[in-house]
Amino acid sequence: MSRVKDNDEEVKKKIVSLIKGIIKGDTENYKLEITRASKPGDNWLGLMYSVSIVNGVNSELNLIVKMAPYQEPYRKVFPIRVIYDREIFVYDNVSPQFVKLQEEKGVKIIFQPFAKHYVTSLQSHGEALVMDNMKSKGFVTGNHRVEVDYPHALLVMKELGKFHAMSLAMRDQKPGVFRHLQDNCQESFFNSDSFEPVLTMIKNLGNIVLESYDPIRDSLYIEPLKRSLSKVNDTFAGMRLQERYGEYAVINHGDAQMRNIMFKYGDSAHPSTPTELCLIDWQLAHVASPAFDILWFIFVCTGQEFRNRHYKQLLEEYYGSMSTLLRQLGSNAEKLLPFDVLMEHLRKFAPYGLYIAIWIAALNMKESANIPDLYNSSEDVIINHLSVAPSQAYMTKIRGVISDFIEYGYTF
């Protein structure tokens, strides 16, 4: 019979119901173990459980079950149904189409940064996904509480280049297929009916940063930030205007940060240098300029000193990786996304990168021990808790982002 390690009987019943189709043969001869797979603050949009299935001949299957928060106040703050719809569409449609194109073009090493998924559910208030537990395959989740080092940043930027290359090649060679993916990947998280609370959090945090400046000494930063915070709603509303991206639109991961990237370390001579990665949590995937993923990763996951040394080089590495895969697929990067267009998009869409850094860095820098049970809190408690700057280190980080934007000529 199954053996379950968890305290929540209701959760256990839901998980068993989800995975029963995966279990083959005599269900009396399997052992089932369920444990929580995340701490408070590790995943804001899902309840994560690790599931191990062992049958009578010691064959083991290790899974991750991600279940949507069902509590109504939390679902009013975040558009839970919308994002689970999106993630399931990515696994069911985007991933297989990208793999198929590479196979048709004879690409020797298939780029496939997705975990295998087995079961999905879109039952109201019971949305869920069942996927391979990539930890059992040697992958480790990136640390979102510290700034990324160069080896990890280099691999992420190269893989983002490949990921965006797939959209560009698909648009070039299979426009009908890409149109279907594009139509179903319009930005819907920041423009959902219930997203006003998150815009409020961003503006609250931005104003805290604004108030930290000296009114005399820091006038260079105060006025641009003040003007920018008055345009937060318009900036996110503009994400849905596909004509802003034109022929350069690609499917973005939409949440490209360390908590959503798993790394594998396959070089024993350099055990701290990652050799593979897997992108997880596709709930915010959407069509936009490739600059969106780059801005998100660079300004959420790196520090000012790091960018002073590596930002330009990482952009070049991204573009080189994208160009290489496009050539293998039979397309031309200079035609589909010239480097100077990418640079212009980084300047044009910089405000989005600033607002994301203001919001996500605050979430990432919160200590698990200081995070209450937000799933079972009221809307006001959720918004107020997520509108607090977690530390002086947070203030320093965001002020560094603003300083760099001014240095790079990014109007925000």
GROMACS .gro file of C-alpha atoms in nm:
model
  412
    1MET     CA    1   0.000   0.000   0.000
    2SER     CA    2   0.106   0.361  -0.034
    3ARG     CA    3   0.298   0.530   0.248
    4VAL     CA    4   0.271   0.907   0.265
    5LYS     CA    5   0.486   1.146   0.468
    6ASP     CA    6   0.298   1.472   0.508
    7ASN     CA    7   0.062   1.627   0.757
    8ASP     CA    8  -0.202   1.764   0.521
    9GLU     CA    9  -0.450   1.487   0.445
   10GLU     CA   10  -0.639   1.701   0.194
   11VAL     CA   11  -0.319   1.770   0.001
   12LYS     CA   12  -0.232   1.400   0.006
   13LYS     CA   13  -0.569   1.311  -0.144
   14LYS     CA   14  -0.528   1.568  -0.421
   15ILE     CA   15  -0.178   1.448  -0.507
   16VAL     CA   16  -0.280   1.082  -0.514
   17SER     CA   17  -0.568   1.173  -0.745
   18LEU     CA   18  -0.332   1.359  -0.978
   19ILE     CA   19  -0.069   1.087  -1.007
   20LYS     CA   20  -0.285   0.776  -1.014
   21GLY     CA   21  -0.274   0.776  -1.393
   22ILE     CA   22   0.106   0.766  -1.386
   23ILE     CA   23   0.120   0.455  -1.168
   24LYS     CA   24   0.105   0.140  -1.378
   25GLY     CA   25   0.043  -0.217  -1.274
   26ASP     CA   26  -0.068  -0.338  -0.933
   27THR     CA   27  -0.124  -0.029  -0.722
   28GLU     CA   28  -0.104  -0.243  -0.407
   29ASN     CA   29   0.270  -0.284  -0.463
   30TYR     CA   30   0.390   0.072  -0.461
   31LYS     CA   31   0.518   0.301  -0.194
   32LEU     CA   32   0.435   0.668  -0.212
   33GLU     CA   33   0.623   0.937  -0.018
   34ILE     CA   34   0.519   1.302  -0.023
   35THR     CA   35   0.720   1.584   0.133
   36ARG     CA   36   0.711   1.960   0.105
   37ALA     CA   37   0.957   2.080  -0.159
   38SER     CA   38   0.988   2.449  -0.074
   39LYS     CA   39   1.023   2.688   0.218
   40PRO     CA   40   0.827   3.013   0.264
   41GLY     CA   41   0.945   3.261   0.002
   42ASP     CA   42   1.080   2.999  -0.238
   43ASN     CA   43   0.769   2.993  -0.454
   44TRP     CA   44   0.506   3.267  -0.432
   45LEU     CA   45   0.261   3.121  -0.684
   46GLY     CA   46   0.241   2.753  -0.602
   47LEU     CA   47   0.248   2.487  -0.330
   48MET     CA   48   0.540   2.254  -0.411
   49TYR     CA   49   0.558   1.887  -0.313
   50SER     CA   50   0.818   1.622  -0.382
   51VAL     CA   51   0.668   1.282  -0.463
   52SER     CA   52   0.860   0.957  -0.477
   53ILE     CA   53   0.690   0.649  -0.624
   54VAL     CA   54   0.858   0.310  -0.573
   55ASN     CA   55   0.701  -0.009  -0.701
   56GLY     CA   56   0.758  -0.370  -0.600
   57VAL     CA   57   1.071  -0.413  -0.813
   58ASN     CA   58   1.238  -0.102  -0.673
   59SER     CA   59   1.173   0.109  -0.982
   60GLU     CA   60   1.155   0.468  -0.863
   61LEU     CA   61   0.992   0.775  -1.016
   62ASN     CA   62   1.066   1.113  -0.861
   63LEU     CA   63   0.817   1.391  -0.929
   64ILE     CA   64   0.737   1.748  -0.838
   65VAL     CA   65   0.372   1.839  -0.792
   66LYS     CA   66   0.293   2.209  -0.814
   67MET     CA   67  -0.052   2.302  -0.689
   68ALA     CA   68  -0.220   2.641  -0.716
   69PRO     CA   69  -0.308   2.831  -0.399
   70TYR     CA   70  -0.681   2.787  -0.349
   71GLN     CA   71  -0.737   3.054  -0.086
   72GLU     CA   72  -0.962   3.328  -0.225
   73PRO     CA   73  -0.781   3.637  -0.083
   74TYR     CA   74  -0.454   3.519  -0.233
   75ARG     CA   75  -0.620   3.454  -0.569
   76LYS     CA   76  -0.757   3.809  -0.564
   77VAL     CA   77  -0.406   3.950  -0.525
   78PHE     CA   78  -0.247   3.727  -0.790
   79PRO     CA   79  -0.413   3.601  -1.114
   80ILE     CA   80  -0.364   3.234  -1.026
   81ARG     CA   81  -0.594   3.082  -1.288
   82VAL     CA   82  -0.436   3.287  -1.567
   83ILE     CA   83  -0.080   3.186  -1.486
   84TYR     CA   84  -0.155   2.813  -1.458
   85ASP     CA   85  -0.331   2.832  -1.794
   86ARG     CA   86  -0.014   2.984  -1.936
   87GLU     CA   87   0.233   2.739  -1.788
   88ILE     CA   88   0.033   2.440  -1.908
   89PHE     CA   89   0.016   2.591  -2.259
   90VAL     CA   90   0.394   2.627  -2.264
   91TYR     CA   91   0.451   2.264  -2.167
   92ASP     CA   92   0.182   2.131  -2.401
   93ASN     CA   93   0.258   2.350  -2.705
   94VAL     CA   94   0.571   2.567  -2.697
   95SER     CA   95   0.816   2.303  -2.578
   96PRO     CA   96   0.716   2.031  -2.830
   97GLN     CA   97   0.710   2.277  -3.122
   98PHE     CA   98   1.059   2.405  -3.039
   99VAL     CA   99   1.194   2.050  -3.015
  100LYS     CA  100   1.021   1.946  -3.338
  101LEU     CA  101   1.179   2.231  -3.536
  102GLN     CA  102   1.527   2.138  -3.415
  103GLU     CA  103   1.473   1.773  -3.504
  104GLU     CA  104   1.350   1.867  -3.851
  105LYS     CA  105   1.661   2.080  -3.906
  106GLY     CA  106   1.895   1.806  -3.789
  107VAL     CA  107   2.032   1.994  -3.488
  108LYS     CA  108   2.271   1.749  -3.322
  109ILE     CA  109   2.235   1.868  -2.964
  110ILE     CA  110   1.869   1.951  -2.903
  111PHE     CA  111   1.810   2.260  -2.692
  112GLN     CA  112   1.535   2.160  -2.451
  113PRO     CA  113   1.544   2.355  -2.122
  114PHE     CA  114   1.214   2.208  -1.999
  115ALA     CA  115   1.138   1.946  -1.737
  116LYS     CA  116   0.926   1.656  -1.860
  117HIS     CA  117   0.565   1.694  -1.749
  118TYR     CA  118   0.320   1.408  -1.695
  119VAL     CA  119  -0.015   1.543  -1.578
  120THR     CA  120  -0.183   1.882  -1.569
  121SER     CA  121  -0.512   1.999  -1.420
  122LEU     CA  122  -0.712   2.314  -1.484
  123GLN     CA  123  -0.987   2.232  -1.235
  124SER     CA  124  -1.104   2.556  -1.076
  125HIS     CA  125  -0.909   2.619  -0.753
  126GLY     CA  126  -0.733   2.286  -0.815
  127GLU     CA  127  -0.492   2.383  -1.093
  128ALA     CA  128  -0.179   2.168  -1.086
  129LEU     CA  129   0.117   2.027  -1.278
  130VAL     CA  130   0.311   1.704  -1.224
  131MET     CA  131   0.668   1.708  -1.358
  132ASP     CA  132   1.001   1.533  -1.328
  133ASN     CA  133   1.187   1.622  -1.013
  134MET     CA  134   1.503   1.757  -1.174
  135LYS     CA  135   1.690   1.731  -0.844
  136SER     CA  136   1.682   1.354  -0.887
  137LYS     CA  137   1.863   1.408  -1.218
  138GLY     CA  138   2.142   1.605  -1.057
  139PHE     CA  139   2.008   1.960  -1.098
  140VAL     CA  140   2.021   2.218  -0.818
  141THR     CA  141   1.799   2.526  -0.791
  142GLY     CA  142   1.983   2.858  -0.815
  143ASN     CA  143   2.017   3.066  -0.500
  144HIS     CA  144   1.793   3.371  -0.538
  145ARG     CA  145   1.912   3.526  -0.214
  146VAL     CA  146   2.264   3.605  -0.340
  147GLU     CA  147   2.388   3.787  -0.647
  148VAL     CA  148   2.487   3.561  -0.934
  149ASP     CA  149   2.852   3.495  -1.024
  150TYR     CA  150   2.996   3.507  -1.374
  151PRO     CA  151   2.993   3.132  -1.465
  152HIS     CA  152   2.622   3.105  -1.381
  153ALA     CA  153   2.534   3.435  -1.550
  154LEU     CA  154   2.725   3.332  -1.862
  155LEU     CA  155   2.537   3.004  -1.895
  156VAL     CA  156   2.200   3.171  -1.835
  157MET     CA  157   2.263   3.440  -2.098
  158LYS     CA  158   2.378   3.185  -2.354
  159GLU     CA  159   2.072   2.967  -2.293
  160LEU     CA  160   1.836   3.265  -2.309
  161GLY     CA  161   1.995   3.344  -2.645
  162LYS     CA  162   1.911   2.993  -2.765
  163PHE     CA  163   1.559   3.013  -2.626
  164HIS     CA  164   1.487   3.339  -2.806
  165ALA     CA  165   1.647   3.202  -3.122
  166MET     CA  166   1.377   2.935  -3.135
  167SER     CA  167   1.102   3.198  -3.160
  168LEU     CA  168   1.288   3.394  -3.427
  169ALA     CA  169   1.347   3.081  -3.635
  170MET     CA  170   0.987   2.967  -3.589
  171ARG     CA  171   0.856   3.304  -3.707
  172ASP     CA  172   1.096   3.292  -4.003
  173GLN     CA  173   1.028   2.936  -4.115
  174LYS     CA  174   0.690   2.839  -3.969
  175PRO     CA  175   0.497   3.165  -3.941
  176GLY     CA  176   0.161   2.992  -3.897
  177VAL     CA  177   0.287   2.784  -3.604
  178PHE     CA  178   0.449   3.087  -3.443
  179ARG     CA  179   0.132   3.289  -3.486
  180HIS     CA  180  -0.060   3.023  -3.292
  181LEU     CA  181   0.197   3.032  -3.010
  182GLN     CA  182   0.201   3.411  -3.013
  183ASP     CA  183  -0.179   3.441  -3.000
  184ASN     CA  184  -0.185   3.220  -2.692
  185CYS     CA  185   0.108   3.385  -2.515
  186GLN     CA  186  -0.009   3.745  -2.491
  187GLU     CA  187   0.098   3.916  -2.170
  188SER     CA  188  -0.168   3.835  -1.912
  189PHE     CA  189  -0.005   3.843  -1.569
  190PHE     CA  190   0.067   4.214  -1.536
  191ASN     CA  191  -0.252   4.300  -1.724
  192SER     CA  192  -0.497   4.068  -1.555
  193ASP     CA  193  -0.813   4.199  -1.392
  194SER     CA  194  -0.670   4.126  -1.049
  195PHE     CA  195  -0.322   4.269  -1.088
  196GLU     CA  196  -0.379   4.614  -0.934
  197PRO     CA  197  -0.248   4.494  -0.594
  198VAL     CA  198   0.091   4.408  -0.745
  199LEU     CA  199   0.116   4.747  -0.916
  200THR     CA  200   0.046   4.895  -0.574
  201MET     CA  201   0.334   4.694  -0.424
  202ILE     CA  202   0.574   4.814  -0.693
  203LYS     CA  203   0.478   5.178  -0.641
  204ASN     CA  204   0.497   5.144  -0.261
  205LEU     CA  205   0.846   4.995  -0.280
  206GLY     CA  206   0.955   5.252  -0.538
  207ASN     CA  207   0.846   5.534  -0.311
  208ILE     CA  208   1.044   5.385  -0.023
  209VAL     CA  209   1.355   5.392  -0.245
  210LEU     CA  210   1.270   5.746  -0.354
  211GLU     CA  211   1.249   5.865   0.007
  212SER     CA  212   1.591   5.716   0.082
  213TYR     CA  213   1.766   5.974  -0.139
  214ASP     CA  214   1.907   6.297  -0.005
  215PRO     CA  215   1.700   6.579  -0.162
  216ILE     CA  216   2.008   6.791  -0.231
  217ARG     CA  217   2.290   6.549  -0.299
  218ASP     CA  218   2.083   6.295  -0.500
  219SER     CA  219   1.875   6.524  -0.724
  220LEU     CA  220   2.014   6.343  -1.031
  221TYR     CA  221   1.819   6.032  -0.930
  222ILE     CA  222   1.514   6.176  -0.754
  223GLU     CA  223   1.338   6.349  -1.042
  224PRO     CA  224   1.373   6.064  -1.297
  225LEU     CA  225   1.253   5.808  -1.042
  226LYS     CA  226   0.960   6.028  -0.935
  227ARG     CA  227   0.848   6.070  -1.298
  228SER     CA  228   0.894   5.699  -1.362
  229LEU     CA  229   0.681   5.588  -1.067
  230SER     CA  230   0.393   5.794  -1.204
  231LYS     CA  231   0.398   5.576  -1.519
  232VAL     CA  232   0.401   5.226  -1.367
  233ASN     CA  233   0.047   5.137  -1.475
  234ASP     CA  234   0.098   5.267  -1.830
  235THR     CA  235   0.425   5.078  -1.868
  236PHE     CA  236   0.270   4.743  -1.783
  237ALA     CA  237  -0.040   4.814  -1.990
  238GLY     CA  238   0.191   4.878  -2.286
  239MET     CA  239   0.327   4.524  -2.264
  240ARG     CA  240   0.019   4.397  -2.448
  241LEU     CA  241   0.080   4.620  -2.751
  242GLN     CA  242   0.241   4.374  -2.988
  243GLU     CA  243   0.315   4.640  -3.246
  244ARG     CA  244   0.581   4.774  -3.008
  245TYR     CA  245   0.786   4.457  -3.068
  246GLY     CA  246   0.701   4.403  -3.435
  247GLU     CA  247   0.906   4.141  -3.616
  248TYR     CA  248   1.141   4.107  -3.319
  249ALA     CA  249   0.885   3.959  -3.079
  250VAL     CA  250   0.982   3.632  -2.912
  251ILE     CA  251   0.836   3.413  -2.640
  252ASN     CA  252   0.995   3.525  -2.314
  253HIS     CA  253   1.028   3.303  -2.009
  254GLY     CA  254   0.885   3.602  -1.824
  255ASP     CA  255   1.042   3.529  -1.483
  256ALA     CA  256   1.409   3.471  -1.565
  257GLN     CA  257   1.567   3.475  -1.223
  258MET     CA  258   1.775   3.234  -1.018
  259ARG     CA  259   1.486   3.082  -0.823
  260ASN     CA  260   1.346   2.959  -1.158
  261ILE     CA  261   1.669   2.815  -1.296
  262MET     CA  262   1.816   2.477  -1.205
  263PHE     CA  263   2.180   2.399  -1.273
  264LYS     CA  264   2.378   2.080  -1.325
  265TYR     CA  265   2.751   2.058  -1.259
  266GLY     CA  266   2.902   1.801  -1.492
  267ASP     CA  267   3.270   1.899  -1.501
  268SER     CA  268   3.459   1.740  -1.212
  269ALA     CA  269   3.761   1.960  -1.285
  270HIS     CA  270   3.543   2.270  -1.227
  271PRO     CA  271   3.276   2.152  -0.980
  272SER     CA  272   3.133   2.500  -0.916
  273THR     CA  273   3.088   2.584  -1.285
  274PRO     CA  274   2.745   2.485  -1.424
  275THR     CA  275   2.736   2.286  -1.746
  276GLU     CA  276   2.358   2.253  -1.801
  277LEU     CA  277   2.044   2.430  -1.690
  278CYS     CA  278   1.671   2.373  -1.679
  279LEU     CA  279   1.421   2.659  -1.678
  280ILE     CA  280   1.121   2.606  -1.452
  281ASP     CA  281   0.807   2.804  -1.358
  282TRP     CA  282   0.674   2.917  -1.697
  283GLN     CA  283   0.370   3.089  -1.548
  284LEU     CA  284   0.466   3.438  -1.667
  285ALA     CA  285   0.572   3.336  -2.021
  286HIS     CA  286   0.462   3.591  -2.279
  287VAL     CA  287   0.548   3.736  -2.618
  288ALA     CA  288   0.756   4.055  -2.613
  289SER     CA  289   1.098   4.188  -2.707
  290PRO     CA  290   1.386   3.961  -2.602
  291ALA     CA  291   1.504   4.260  -2.400
  292PHE     CA  292   1.244   4.174  -2.136
  293ASP     CA  293   1.409   3.849  -2.024
  294ILE     CA  294   1.753   4.012  -2.037
  295LEU     CA  295   1.645   4.311  -1.826
  296TRP     CA  296   1.474   4.083  -1.576
  297PHE     CA  297   1.772   3.851  -1.529
  298ILE     CA  298   2.048   4.112  -1.532
  299PHE     CA  299   1.892   4.369  -1.301
  300VAL     CA  300   1.730   4.126  -1.057
  301CYS     CA  301   2.014   3.876  -1.030
  302THR     CA  302   2.335   4.080  -1.058
  303GLY     CA  303   2.494   4.360  -0.858
  304GLN     CA  304   2.630   4.695  -0.971
  305GLU     CA  305   2.995   4.595  -0.939
  306PHE     CA  306   2.930   4.280  -1.141
  307ARG     CA  307   2.760   4.478  -1.418
  308ASN     CA  308   3.051   4.722  -1.431
  309ARG     CA  309   3.276   4.430  -1.521
  310HIS     CA  310   3.053   4.198  -1.724
  311TYR     CA  311   2.734   4.356  -1.863
  312LYS     CA  312   2.863   4.434  -2.213
  313GLN     CA  313   3.036   4.097  -2.242
  314LEU     CA  314   2.724   3.908  -2.135
  315LEU     CA  315   2.516   4.086  -2.400
  316GLU     CA  316   2.771   3.981  -2.662
  317GLU     CA  317   2.768   3.622  -2.535
  318TYR     CA  318   2.388   3.619  -2.549
  319TYR     CA  319   2.388   3.742  -2.907
  320GLY     CA  320   2.660   3.499  -3.016
  321SER     CA  321   2.472   3.202  -2.871
  322MET     CA  322   2.148   3.314  -3.035
  323SER     CA  323   2.322   3.361  -3.371
  324THR     CA  324   2.486   3.018  -3.358
  325LEU     CA  325   2.159   2.831  -3.305
  326LEU     CA  326   1.984   3.039  -3.570
  327ARG     CA  327   2.252   2.938  -3.822
  328GLN     CA  328   2.202   2.573  -3.731
  329LEU     CA  329   1.830   2.618  -3.790
  330GLY     CA  330   1.888   2.784  -4.129
  331SER     CA  331   1.811   3.144  -4.032
  332ASN     CA  332   2.014   3.466  -4.014
  333ALA     CA  333   2.048   3.655  -3.686
  334GLU     CA  334   2.154   3.980  -3.850
  335LYS     CA  335   1.832   3.975  -4.049
  336LEU     CA  336   1.597   3.858  -3.775
  337LEU     CA  337   1.740   4.058  -3.481
  338PRO     CA  338   2.032   4.292  -3.555
  339PHE     CA  339   2.252   4.360  -3.253
  340ASP     CA  340   2.186   4.735  -3.267
  341VAL     CA  341   1.810   4.667  -3.253
  342LEU     CA  342   1.862   4.460  -2.938
  343MET     CA  343   2.059   4.746  -2.782
  344GLU     CA  344   1.783   4.992  -2.871
  345HIS     CA  345   1.519   4.763  -2.719
  346LEU     CA  346   1.714   4.748  -2.393
  347ARG     CA  347   1.697   5.127  -2.377
  348LYS     CA  348   1.336   5.145  -2.491
  349PHE     CA  349   1.199   4.890  -2.245
  350ALA     CA  350   1.425   4.981  -1.952
  351PRO     CA  351   1.138   5.106  -1.729
  352TYR     CA  352   1.000   4.753  -1.718
  353GLY     CA  353   1.339   4.628  -1.598
  354LEU     CA  354   1.349   4.888  -1.321
  355TYR     CA  355   1.000   4.808  -1.189
  356ILE     CA  356   1.071   4.435  -1.195
  357ALA     CA  357   1.395   4.485  -1.001
  358ILE     CA  358   1.212   4.699  -0.744
  359TRP     CA  359   0.949   4.429  -0.689
  360ILE     CA  360   1.134   4.099  -0.732
  361ALA     CA  361   1.448   4.198  -0.540
  362ALA     CA  362   1.227   4.279  -0.241
  363LEU     CA  363   1.069   3.933  -0.259
  364ASN     CA  364   1.403   3.759  -0.304
  365MET     CA  365   1.573   3.931  -0.014
  366LYS     CA  366   1.310   3.841   0.244
  367GLU     CA  367   1.423   3.579   0.495
  368SER     CA  368   1.206   3.267   0.511
  369ALA     CA  369   1.174   3.297   0.888
  370ASN     CA  370   1.018   3.642   0.851
  371ILE     CA  371   0.749   3.543   0.602
  372PRO     CA  372   0.405   3.476   0.757
  373ASP     CA  373   0.147   3.236   0.614
  374LEU     CA  374   0.038   3.465   0.332
  375TYR     CA  375  -0.173   3.199   0.162
  376ASN     CA  376  -0.413   3.220   0.456
  377SER     CA  377  -0.394   3.596   0.507
  378SER     CA  378  -0.622   3.880   0.404
  379GLU     CA  379  -0.558   4.091   0.094
  380ASP     CA  380  -0.442   4.386   0.304
  381VAL     CA  381  -0.193   4.174   0.498
  382ILE     CA  382  -0.051   4.026   0.177
  383ILE     CA  383  -0.010   4.365   0.008
  384ASN     CA  384   0.133   4.533   0.318
  385HIS     CA  385   0.385   4.255   0.384
  386LEU     CA  386   0.504   4.250   0.023
  387SER     CA  387   0.538   4.629   0.017
  388VAL     CA  388   0.813   4.639   0.281
  389ALA     CA  389   1.176   4.696   0.181
  390PRO     CA  390   1.351   4.400   0.345
  391SER     CA  391   1.689   4.555   0.430
  392GLN     CA  392   1.943   4.827   0.366
  393ALA     CA  393   2.108   4.587   0.119
  394TYR     CA  394   1.787   4.605  -0.086
  395MET     CA  395   1.803   4.984  -0.095
  396THR     CA  396   2.166   4.971  -0.208
  397LYS     CA  397   2.081   4.722  -0.481
  398ILE     CA  398   1.796   4.925  -0.630
  399ARG     CA  399   1.988   5.249  -0.609
  400GLY     CA  400   2.265   5.072  -0.801
  401VAL     CA  401   2.017   4.975  -1.072
  402ILE     CA  402   1.897   5.336  -1.102
  403SER     CA  403   2.255   5.463  -1.118
  404ASP     CA  404   2.341   5.215  -1.393
  405PHE     CA  405   2.031   5.307  -1.594
  406ILE     CA  406   2.143   5.668  -1.597
  407GLU     CA  407   2.498   5.567  -1.694
  408TYR     CA  408   2.373   5.341  -1.978
  409GLY     CA  409   2.140   5.609  -2.111
  410TYR     CA  410   1.831   5.401  -2.028
  411THR     CA  411   1.539   5.640  -1.996
  412PHE     CA  412   1.304   5.526  -1.722
   0.00000   0.00000   0.00000
